[in-house]
Amino acid sequence: EIVGTVHITKDITERKKMEEQLIVTDRLASVGELVSGVAHEINNPLTSIVGFSELLLAANAPDAVKEDLKVINKEAQRASGIVRNLLTFARRHKPEKQMVDVNDAMQAVLDLRAYEQKVNNVMAIKYFASDLPKITADGFQLRQVFLNLIINAEYFMIESHGKGTLGIKTEQDR
């Protein structure tokens, strides 16, 4: 004969959220290491392309060839910039406050997203204030915030309209 029962319940919602967050953090760390390795591997041939194109530009060559070399050099430098940005975002980061140019931070993120925006029919229009003072911030974290905002905006534009125009404005709060 059962006289009584005892029921014990425990809310593990927070614990589950923390476990899921830990899994995501581990995955991001793995992706960061992968991106870092790939970026380094890509950077080596790009350095050669930039160097050799500069050497060939200095040599006597027909104008048409020089124009092609300028395009090669410019695009290789652009690719190097993208790799640099990838390395910046992939590295584990210890927060460090410094003087940061908000426009430069935003431009770095836009450069990183340029290809994805083009592929997804998202046009970015910039309205950067030219007289913006530098701010004291962690440049990496600021770029990460900008990146997250831009990715979220792009996602919702693409989901709802299949394309979009992203307006980005910097100004000093007066």
mmCIF file with all atom_site columns, C-alpha atoms in Angstrom:
data_model
loop_
_atom_site.group_PDB
_atom_site.id
_atom_site.type_symbol
_atom_site.label_atom_id
_atom_site.label_alt_id
_atom_site.label_comp_id
_atom_site.label_asym_id
_atom_site.label_entity_id
_atom_site.label_seq_id
_atom_site.pdbx_PDB_ins_code
_atom_site.Cartn_x
_atom_site.Cartn_y
_atom_site.Cartn_z
_atom_site.occupancy
_atom_site.B_iso_or_equiv
_atom_site.pdbx_formal_charge
_atom_site.auth_seq_id
_atom_site.auth_comp_id
_atom_site.auth_asym_id
_atom_site.auth_atom_id
_atom_site.pdbx_PDB_model_num
ATOM 1   C CA . GLU A 1 1   ? 0.000  0.000  0.000   1.00 0.00 ? 1   GLU A CA 1
ATOM 2   C CA . ILE A 1 2   ? 1.397  3.423  -1.044  1.00 0.00 ? 2   ILE A CA 1
ATOM 3   C CA . VAL A 1 3   ? 0.972  5.966  1.706   1.00 0.00 ? 3   VAL A CA 1
ATOM 4   C CA . GLY A 1 4   ? 2.356  8.997  -0.096  1.00 0.00 ? 4   GLY A CA 1
ATOM 5   C CA . THR A 1 5   ? 4.750  10.251 -2.754  1.00 0.00 ? 5   THR A CA 1
ATOM 6   C CA . VAL A 1 6   ? 7.350  12.949 -2.878  1.00 0.00 ? 6   VAL A CA 1
ATOM 7   C CA . HIS A 1 7   ? 7.815  14.974 -6.060  1.00 0.00 ? 7   HIS A CA 1
ATOM 8   C CA . ILE A 1 8   ? 10.946 17.036 -6.566  1.00 0.00 ? 8   ILE A CA 1
ATOM 9   C CA . THR A 1 9   ? 11.181 19.392 -9.496  1.00 0.00 ? 9   THR A CA 1
ATOM 10  C CA . LYS A 1 10  ? 14.015 21.643 -10.455 1.00 0.00 ? 10  LYS A CA 1
ATOM 11  C CA . ASP A 1 11  ? 14.014 24.302 -13.131 1.00 0.00 ? 11  ASP A CA 1
ATOM 12  C CA . ILE A 1 12  ? 17.057 23.629 -15.303 1.00 0.00 ? 12  ILE A CA 1
ATOM 13  C CA . THR A 1 13  ? 16.255 26.250 -17.937 1.00 0.00 ? 13  THR A CA 1
ATOM 14  C CA . GLU A 1 14  ? 19.239 28.452 -17.032 1.00 0.00 ? 14  GLU A CA 1
ATOM 15  C CA . ARG A 1 15  ? 21.568 25.463 -16.884 1.00 0.00 ? 15  ARG A CA 1
ATOM 16  C CA . LYS A 1 16  ? 20.448 24.313 -20.345 1.00 0.00 ? 16  LYS A CA 1
ATOM 17  C CA . LYS A 1 17  ? 20.930 27.816 -21.749 1.00 0.00 ? 17  LYS A CA 1
ATOM 18  C CA . MET A 1 18  ? 24.445 27.954 -20.311 1.00 0.00 ? 18  MET A CA 1
ATOM 19  C CA . GLU A 1 19  ? 25.277 24.522 -21.746 1.00 0.00 ? 19  GLU A CA 1
ATOM 20  C CA . GLU A 1 20  ? 24.008 25.583 -25.177 1.00 0.00 ? 20  GLU A CA 1
ATOM 21  C CA . GLN A 1 21  ? 25.991 28.816 -24.949 1.00 0.00 ? 21  GLN A CA 1
ATOM 22  C CA . LEU A 1 22  ? 29.117 26.834 -24.079 1.00 0.00 ? 22  LEU A CA 1
ATOM 23  C CA . ILE A 1 23  ? 28.611 24.604 -27.125 1.00 0.00 ? 23  ILE A CA 1
ATOM 24  C CA . VAL A 1 24  ? 28.218 27.666 -29.370 1.00 0.00 ? 24  VAL A CA 1
ATOM 25  C CA . THR A 1 25  ? 31.330 29.258 -27.845 1.00 0.00 ? 25  THR A CA 1
ATOM 26  C CA . ASP A 1 26  ? 33.345 26.084 -28.478 1.00 0.00 ? 26  ASP A CA 1
ATOM 27  C CA . ARG A 1 27  ? 32.131 25.947 -32.082 1.00 0.00 ? 27  ARG A CA 1
ATOM 28  C CA . LEU A 1 28  ? 32.999 29.601 -32.633 1.00 0.00 ? 28  LEU A CA 1
ATOM 29  C CA . ALA A 1 29  ? 36.483 28.996 -31.237 1.00 0.00 ? 29  ALA A CA 1
ATOM 30  C CA . SER A 1 30  ? 36.923 26.074 -33.659 1.00 0.00 ? 30  SER A CA 1
ATOM 31  C CA . VAL A 1 31  ? 35.671 28.159 -36.577 1.00 0.00 ? 31  VAL A CA 1
ATOM 32  C CA . GLY A 1 32  ? 38.021 30.969 -35.535 1.00 0.00 ? 32  GLY A CA 1
ATOM 33  C CA . GLU A 1 33  ? 40.990 28.605 -35.577 1.00 0.00 ? 33  GLU A CA 1
ATOM 34  C CA . LEU A 1 34  ? 39.955 27.240 -38.976 1.00 0.00 ? 34  LEU A CA 1
ATOM 35  C CA . VAL A 1 35  ? 39.492 30.726 -40.437 1.00 0.00 ? 35  VAL A CA 1
ATOM 36  C CA . SER A 1 36  ? 42.835 31.808 -39.026 1.00 0.00 ? 36  SER A CA 1
ATOM 37  C CA . GLY A 1 37  ? 44.622 28.853 -40.637 1.00 0.00 ? 37  GLY A CA 1
ATOM 38  C CA . VAL A 1 38  ? 42.933 29.332 -43.999 1.00 0.00 ? 38  VAL A CA 1
ATOM 39  C CA . ALA A 1 39  ? 43.596 33.078 -43.926 1.00 0.00 ? 39  ALA A CA 1
ATOM 40  C CA . HIS A 1 40  ? 47.307 32.508 -43.293 1.00 0.00 ? 40  HIS A CA 1
ATOM 41  C CA . GLU A 1 41  ? 47.466 29.997 -46.158 1.00 0.00 ? 41  GLU A CA 1
ATOM 42  C CA . ILE A 1 42  ? 45.762 32.451 -48.531 1.00 0.00 ? 42  ILE A CA 1
ATOM 43  C CA . ASN A 1 43  ? 47.902 35.361 -47.385 1.00 0.00 ? 43  ASN A CA 1
ATOM 44  C CA . ASN A 1 44  ? 51.186 33.770 -48.510 1.00 0.00 ? 44  ASN A CA 1
ATOM 45  C CA . PRO A 1 45  ? 50.346 33.541 -52.234 1.00 0.00 ? 45  PRO A CA 1
ATOM 46  C CA . LEU A 1 46  ? 48.689 36.967 -52.104 1.00 0.00 ? 46  LEU A CA 1
ATOM 47  C CA . THR A 1 47  ? 51.924 38.469 -50.801 1.00 0.00 ? 47  THR A CA 1
ATOM 48  C CA . SER A 1 48  ? 53.755 36.941 -53.777 1.00 0.00 ? 48  SER A CA 1
ATOM 49  C CA . ILE A 1 49  ? 51.143 38.236 -56.226 1.00 0.00 ? 49  ILE A CA 1
ATOM 50  C CA . VAL A 1 50  ? 51.383 41.770 -54.824 1.00 0.00 ? 50  VAL A CA 1
ATOM 51  C CA . GLY A 1 51  ? 55.194 41.678 -54.791 1.00 0.00 ? 51  GLY A CA 1
ATOM 52  C CA . PHE A 1 52  ? 55.647 40.284 -58.291 1.00 0.00 ? 52  PHE A CA 1
ATOM 53  C CA . SER A 1 53  ? 53.018 42.575 -59.791 1.00 0.00 ? 53  SER A CA 1
ATOM 54  C CA . GLU A 1 54  ? 54.867 45.557 -58.289 1.00 0.00 ? 54  GLU A CA 1
ATOM 55  C CA . LEU A 1 55  ? 58.171 44.312 -59.729 1.00 0.00 ? 55  LEU A CA 1
ATOM 56  C CA . LEU A 1 56  ? 56.592 43.846 -63.162 1.00 0.00 ? 56  LEU A CA 1
ATOM 57  C CA . LEU A 1 57  ? 55.002 47.303 -62.979 1.00 0.00 ? 57  LEU A CA 1
ATOM 58  C CA . ALA A 1 58  ? 58.471 48.789 -62.497 1.00 0.00 ? 58  ALA A CA 1
ATOM 59  C CA . ALA A 1 59  ? 59.790 46.961 -65.583 1.00 0.00 ? 59  ALA A CA 1
ATOM 60  C CA . ASN A 1 60  ? 59.449 48.160 -69.148 1.00 0.00 ? 60  ASN A CA 1
ATOM 61  C CA . ALA A 1 61  ? 56.172 46.752 -70.374 1.00 0.00 ? 61  ALA A CA 1
ATOM 62  C CA . PRO A 1 62  ? 53.517 47.903 -72.845 1.00 0.00 ? 62  PRO A CA 1
ATOM 63  C CA . ASP A 1 63  ? 50.823 50.170 -71.415 1.00 0.00 ? 63  ASP A CA 1
ATOM 64  C CA . ALA A 1 64  ? 48.108 47.534 -71.854 1.00 0.00 ? 64  ALA A CA 1
ATOM 65  C CA . VAL A 1 65  ? 50.144 45.048 -69.810 1.00 0.00 ? 65  VAL A CA 1
ATOM 66  C CA . LYS A 1 66  ? 50.793 47.683 -67.142 1.00 0.00 ? 66  LYS A CA 1
ATOM 67  C CA . GLU A 1 67  ? 47.058 48.374 -66.870 1.00 0.00 ? 67  GLU A CA 1
ATOM 68  C CA . ASP A 1 68  ? 46.420 44.667 -66.359 1.00 0.00 ? 68  ASP A CA 1
ATOM 69  C CA . LEU A 1 69  ? 49.183 44.529 -63.749 1.00 0.00 ? 69  LEU A CA 1
ATOM 70  C CA . LYS A 1 70  ? 47.615 47.468 -61.901 1.00 0.00 ? 70  LYS A CA 1
ATOM 71  C CA . VAL A 1 71  ? 44.302 45.599 -61.758 1.00 0.00 ? 71  VAL A CA 1
ATOM 72  C CA . ILE A 1 72  ? 46.051 42.435 -60.533 1.00 0.00 ? 72  ILE A CA 1
ATOM 73  C CA . ASN A 1 73  ? 47.923 44.404 -57.876 1.00 0.00 ? 73  ASN A CA 1
ATOM 74  C CA . LYS A 1 74  ? 44.848 46.308 -56.730 1.00 0.00 ? 74  LYS A CA 1
ATOM 75  C CA . GLU A 1 75  ? 42.693 43.179 -56.454 1.00 0.00 ? 75  GLU A CA 1
ATOM 76  C CA . ALA A 1 76  ? 45.431 41.221 -54.668 1.00 0.00 ? 76  ALA A CA 1
ATOM 77  C CA . GLN A 1 77  ? 45.764 44.073 -52.161 1.00 0.00 ? 77  GLN A CA 1
ATOM 78  C CA . ARG A 1 78  ? 41.990 44.082 -51.702 1.00 0.00 ? 78  ARG A CA 1
ATOM 79  C CA . ALA A 1 79  ? 42.051 40.324 -51.063 1.00 0.00 ? 79  ALA A CA 1
ATOM 80  C CA . SER A 1 80  ? 44.894 40.853 -48.581 1.00 0.00 ? 80  SER A CA 1
ATOM 81  C CA . GLY A 1 81  ? 42.736 43.405 -46.768 1.00 0.00 ? 81  GLY A CA 1
ATOM 82  C CA . ILE A 1 82  ? 39.886 40.907 -46.565 1.00 0.00 ? 82  ILE A CA 1
ATOM 83  C CA . VAL A 1 83  ? 42.263 38.273 -45.176 1.00 0.00 ? 83  VAL A CA 1
ATOM 84  C CA . ARG A 1 84  ? 43.541 40.818 -42.626 1.00 0.00 ? 84  ARG A CA 1
ATOM 85  C CA . ASN A 1 85  ? 39.960 41.528 -41.539 1.00 0.00 ? 85  ASN A CA 1
ATOM 86  C CA . LEU A 1 86  ? 39.232 37.798 -41.260 1.00 0.00 ? 86  LEU A CA 1
ATOM 87  C CA . LEU A 1 87  ? 42.300 37.349 -39.075 1.00 0.00 ? 87  LEU A CA 1
ATOM 88  C CA . THR A 1 88  ? 41.218 40.253 -36.898 1.00 0.00 ? 88  THR A CA 1
ATOM 89  C CA . PHE A 1 89  ? 37.770 38.746 -36.361 1.00 0.00 ? 89  PHE A CA 1
ATOM 90  C CA . ALA A 1 90  ? 39.045 35.176 -35.931 1.00 0.00 ? 90  ALA A CA 1
ATOM 91  C CA . ARG A 1 91  ? 41.578 35.860 -33.193 1.00 0.00 ? 91  ARG A CA 1
ATOM 92  C CA . ARG A 1 92  ? 40.706 35.349 -29.576 1.00 0.00 ? 92  ARG A CA 1
ATOM 93  C CA . HIS A 1 93  ? 40.717 38.761 -28.085 1.00 0.00 ? 93  HIS A CA 1
ATOM 94  C CA . LYS A 1 94  ? 41.577 40.276 -24.742 1.00 0.00 ? 94  LYS A CA 1
ATOM 95  C CA . PRO A 1 95  ? 39.638 43.569 -24.434 1.00 0.00 ? 95  PRO A CA 1
ATOM 96  C CA . GLU A 1 96  ? 41.867 46.589 -24.913 1.00 0.00 ? 96  GLU A CA 1
ATOM 97  C CA . LYS A 1 97  ? 40.687 50.196 -24.836 1.00 0.00 ? 97  LYS A CA 1
ATOM 98  C CA . GLN A 1 98  ? 42.262 52.611 -27.270 1.00 0.00 ? 98  GLN A CA 1
ATOM 99  C CA . MET A 1 99  ? 41.371 55.565 -29.452 1.00 0.00 ? 99  MET A CA 1
ATOM 100 C CA . VAL A 1 100 ? 39.174 54.266 -32.271 1.00 0.00 ? 100 VAL A CA 1
ATOM 101 C CA . ASP A 1 101 ? 37.946 55.954 -35.438 1.00 0.00 ? 101 ASP A CA 1
ATOM 102 C CA . VAL A 1 102 ? 34.291 54.879 -35.713 1.00 0.00 ? 102 VAL A CA 1
ATOM 103 C CA . ASN A 1 103 ? 34.233 55.463 -39.477 1.00 0.00 ? 103 ASN A CA 1
ATOM 104 C CA . ASP A 1 104 ? 37.313 53.261 -39.977 1.00 0.00 ? 104 ASP A CA 1
ATOM 105 C CA . ALA A 1 105 ? 35.816 50.525 -37.787 1.00 0.00 ? 105 ALA A CA 1
ATOM 106 C CA . MET A 1 106 ? 32.562 50.605 -39.756 1.00 0.00 ? 106 MET A CA 1
ATOM 107 C CA . GLN A 1 107 ? 34.411 50.657 -43.093 1.00 0.00 ? 107 GLN A CA 1
ATOM 108 C CA . ALA A 1 108 ? 36.425 47.569 -42.080 1.00 0.00 ? 108 ALA A CA 1
ATOM 109 C CA . VAL A 1 109 ? 33.172 45.714 -41.418 1.00 0.00 ? 109 VAL A CA 1
ATOM 110 C CA . LEU A 1 110 ? 31.618 46.911 -44.676 1.00 0.00 ? 110 LEU A CA 1
ATOM 111 C CA . ASP A 1 111 ? 34.719 45.742 -46.553 1.00 0.00 ? 111 ASP A CA 1
ATOM 112 C CA . LEU A 1 112 ? 34.362 42.350 -44.907 1.00 0.00 ? 112 LEU A CA 1
ATOM 113 C CA . ARG A 1 113 ? 30.673 42.126 -45.875 1.00 0.00 ? 113 ARG A CA 1
ATOM 114 C CA . ALA A 1 114 ? 30.991 43.595 -49.400 1.00 0.00 ? 114 ALA A CA 1
ATOM 115 C CA . TYR A 1 115 ? 31.001 40.280 -51.249 1.00 0.00 ? 115 TYR A CA 1
ATOM 116 C CA . GLU A 1 116 ? 28.046 38.844 -49.297 1.00 0.00 ? 116 GLU A CA 1
ATOM 117 C CA . GLN A 1 117 ? 26.096 42.053 -49.828 1.00 0.00 ? 117 GLN A CA 1
ATOM 118 C CA . LYS A 1 118 ? 26.730 41.934 -53.558 1.00 0.00 ? 118 LYS A CA 1
ATOM 119 C CA . VAL A 1 119 ? 25.704 38.272 -53.808 1.00 0.00 ? 119 VAL A CA 1
ATOM 120 C CA . ASN A 1 120 ? 22.534 38.890 -51.761 1.00 0.00 ? 120 ASN A CA 1
ATOM 121 C CA . ASN A 1 121 ? 21.469 42.105 -53.553 1.00 0.00 ? 121 ASN A CA 1
ATOM 122 C CA . VAL A 1 122 ? 22.050 44.295 -50.515 1.00 0.00 ? 122 VAL A CA 1
ATOM 123 C CA . MET A 1 123 ? 23.367 47.759 -51.236 1.00 0.00 ? 123 MET A CA 1
ATOM 124 C CA . ALA A 1 124 ? 25.140 49.646 -48.456 1.00 0.00 ? 124 ALA A CA 1
ATOM 125 C CA . ILE A 1 125 ? 24.911 53.425 -48.526 1.00 0.00 ? 125 ILE A CA 1
ATOM 126 C CA . LYS A 1 126 ? 27.287 55.258 -46.207 1.00 0.00 ? 126 LYS A CA 1
ATOM 127 C CA . TYR A 1 127 ? 26.730 58.626 -44.607 1.00 0.00 ? 127 TYR A CA 1
ATOM 128 C CA . PHE A 1 128 ? 29.930 59.062 -42.614 1.00 0.00 ? 128 PHE A CA 1
ATOM 129 C CA . ALA A 1 129 ? 30.482 62.274 -40.659 1.00 0.00 ? 129 ALA A CA 1
ATOM 130 C CA . SER A 1 130 ? 33.854 63.719 -41.630 1.00 0.00 ? 130 SER A CA 1
ATOM 131 C CA . ASP A 1 131 ? 34.345 65.582 -38.345 1.00 0.00 ? 131 ASP A CA 1
ATOM 132 C CA . LEU A 1 132 ? 33.774 62.618 -36.056 1.00 0.00 ? 132 LEU A CA 1
ATOM 133 C CA . PRO A 1 133 ? 36.232 62.554 -33.131 1.00 0.00 ? 133 PRO A CA 1
ATOM 134 C CA . LYS A 1 134 ? 37.894 59.300 -32.148 1.00 0.00 ? 134 LYS A CA 1
ATOM 135 C CA . ILE A 1 135 ? 36.371 57.484 -29.192 1.00 0.00 ? 135 ILE A CA 1
ATOM 136 C CA . THR A 1 136 ? 37.884 55.413 -26.407 1.00 0.00 ? 136 THR A CA 1
ATOM 137 C CA . ALA A 1 137 ? 36.757 51.840 -27.000 1.00 0.00 ? 137 ALA A CA 1
ATOM 138 C CA . ASP A 1 138 ? 37.884 48.335 -27.768 1.00 0.00 ? 138 ASP A CA 1
ATOM 139 C CA . GLY A 1 139 ? 38.164 48.446 -31.563 1.00 0.00 ? 139 GLY A CA 1
ATOM 140 C CA . PHE A 1 140 ? 37.661 44.704 -31.930 1.00 0.00 ? 140 PHE A CA 1
ATOM 141 C CA . GLN A 1 141 ? 34.485 44.696 -29.854 1.00 0.00 ? 141 GLN A CA 1
ATOM 142 C CA . LEU A 1 142 ? 33.167 47.764 -31.680 1.00 0.00 ? 142 LEU A CA 1
ATOM 143 C CA . ARG A 1 143 ? 33.728 46.095 -35.066 1.00 0.00 ? 143 ARG A CA 1
ATOM 144 C CA . GLN A 1 144 ? 32.078 42.939 -33.726 1.00 0.00 ? 144 GLN A CA 1
ATOM 145 C CA . VAL A 1 145 ? 28.995 44.945 -32.680 1.00 0.00 ? 145 VAL A CA 1
ATOM 146 C CA . PHE A 1 146 ? 28.854 46.629 -36.098 1.00 0.00 ? 146 PHE A CA 1
ATOM 147 C CA . LEU A 1 147 ? 29.242 43.245 -37.807 1.00 0.00 ? 147 LEU A CA 1
ATOM 148 C CA . ASN A 1 148 ? 26.404 41.715 -35.793 1.00 0.00 ? 148 ASN A CA 1
ATOM 149 C CA . LEU A 1 149 ? 24.089 44.665 -36.498 1.00 0.00 ? 149 LEU A CA 1
ATOM 150 C CA . ILE A 1 150 ? 24.841 44.589 -40.217 1.00 0.00 ? 150 ILE A CA 1
ATOM 151 C CA . ILE A 1 151 ? 24.426 40.816 -40.508 1.00 0.00 ? 151 ILE A CA 1
ATOM 152 C CA . ASN A 1 152 ? 21.091 41.004 -38.671 1.00 0.00 ? 152 ASN A CA 1
ATOM 153 C CA . ALA A 1 153 ? 19.867 43.852 -40.882 1.00 0.00 ? 153 ALA A CA 1
ATOM 154 C CA . GLU A 1 154 ? 20.937 42.005 -44.040 1.00 0.00 ? 154 GLU A CA 1
ATOM 155 C CA . TYR A 1 155 ? 19.241 38.825 -42.879 1.00 0.00 ? 155 TYR A CA 1
ATOM 156 C CA . PHE A 1 156 ? 15.884 40.490 -42.285 1.00 0.00 ? 156 PHE A CA 1
ATOM 157 C CA . MET A 1 157 ? 16.028 42.445 -45.557 1.00 0.00 ? 157 MET A CA 1
ATOM 158 C CA . ILE A 1 158 ? 16.778 39.292 -47.531 1.00 0.00 ? 158 ILE A CA 1
ATOM 159 C CA . GLU A 1 159 ? 14.166 37.228 -45.676 1.00 0.00 ? 159 GLU A CA 1
ATOM 160 C CA . SER A 1 160 ? 11.397 39.778 -46.153 1.00 0.00 ? 160 SER A CA 1
ATOM 161 C CA . HIS A 1 161 ? 12.243 41.344 -49.534 1.00 0.00 ? 161 HIS A CA 1
ATOM 162 C CA . GLY A 1 162 ? 14.966 39.223 -51.154 1.00 0.00 ? 162 GLY A CA 1
ATOM 163 C CA . LYS A 1 163 ? 17.156 42.334 -51.355 1.00 0.00 ? 163 LYS A CA 1
ATOM 164 C CA . GLY A 1 164 ? 17.615 45.655 -49.614 1.00 0.00 ? 164 GLY A CA 1
ATOM 165 C CA . THR A 1 165 ? 19.376 48.938 -49.082 1.00 0.00 ? 165 THR A CA 1
ATOM 166 C CA . LEU A 1 166 ? 21.341 49.330 -45.883 1.00 0.00 ? 166 LEU A CA 1
ATOM 167 C CA . GLY A 1 167 ? 21.837 52.936 -44.803 1.00 0.00 ? 167 GLY A CA 1
ATOM 168 C CA . ILE A 1 168 ? 24.722 53.492 -42.414 1.00 0.00 ? 168 ILE A CA 1
ATOM 169 C CA . LYS A 1 169 ? 25.163 56.870 -40.804 1.00 0.00 ? 169 LYS A CA 1
ATOM 170 C CA . THR A 1 170 ? 27.746 58.124 -38.344 1.00 0.00 ? 170 THR A CA 1
ATOM 171 C CA . GLU A 1 171 ? 27.327 61.423 -36.583 1.00 0.00 ? 171 GLU A CA 1
ATOM 172 C CA . GLN A 1 172 ? 28.373 63.134 -33.409 1.00 0.00 ? 172 GLN A CA 1
ATOM 173 C CA . ASP A 1 173 ? 25.672 63.349 -30.766 1.00 0.00 ? 173 ASP A CA 1
ATOM 174 C CA . ARG A 1 174 ? 25.452 67.013 -29.823 1.00 0.00 ? 174 ARG A CA 1
#
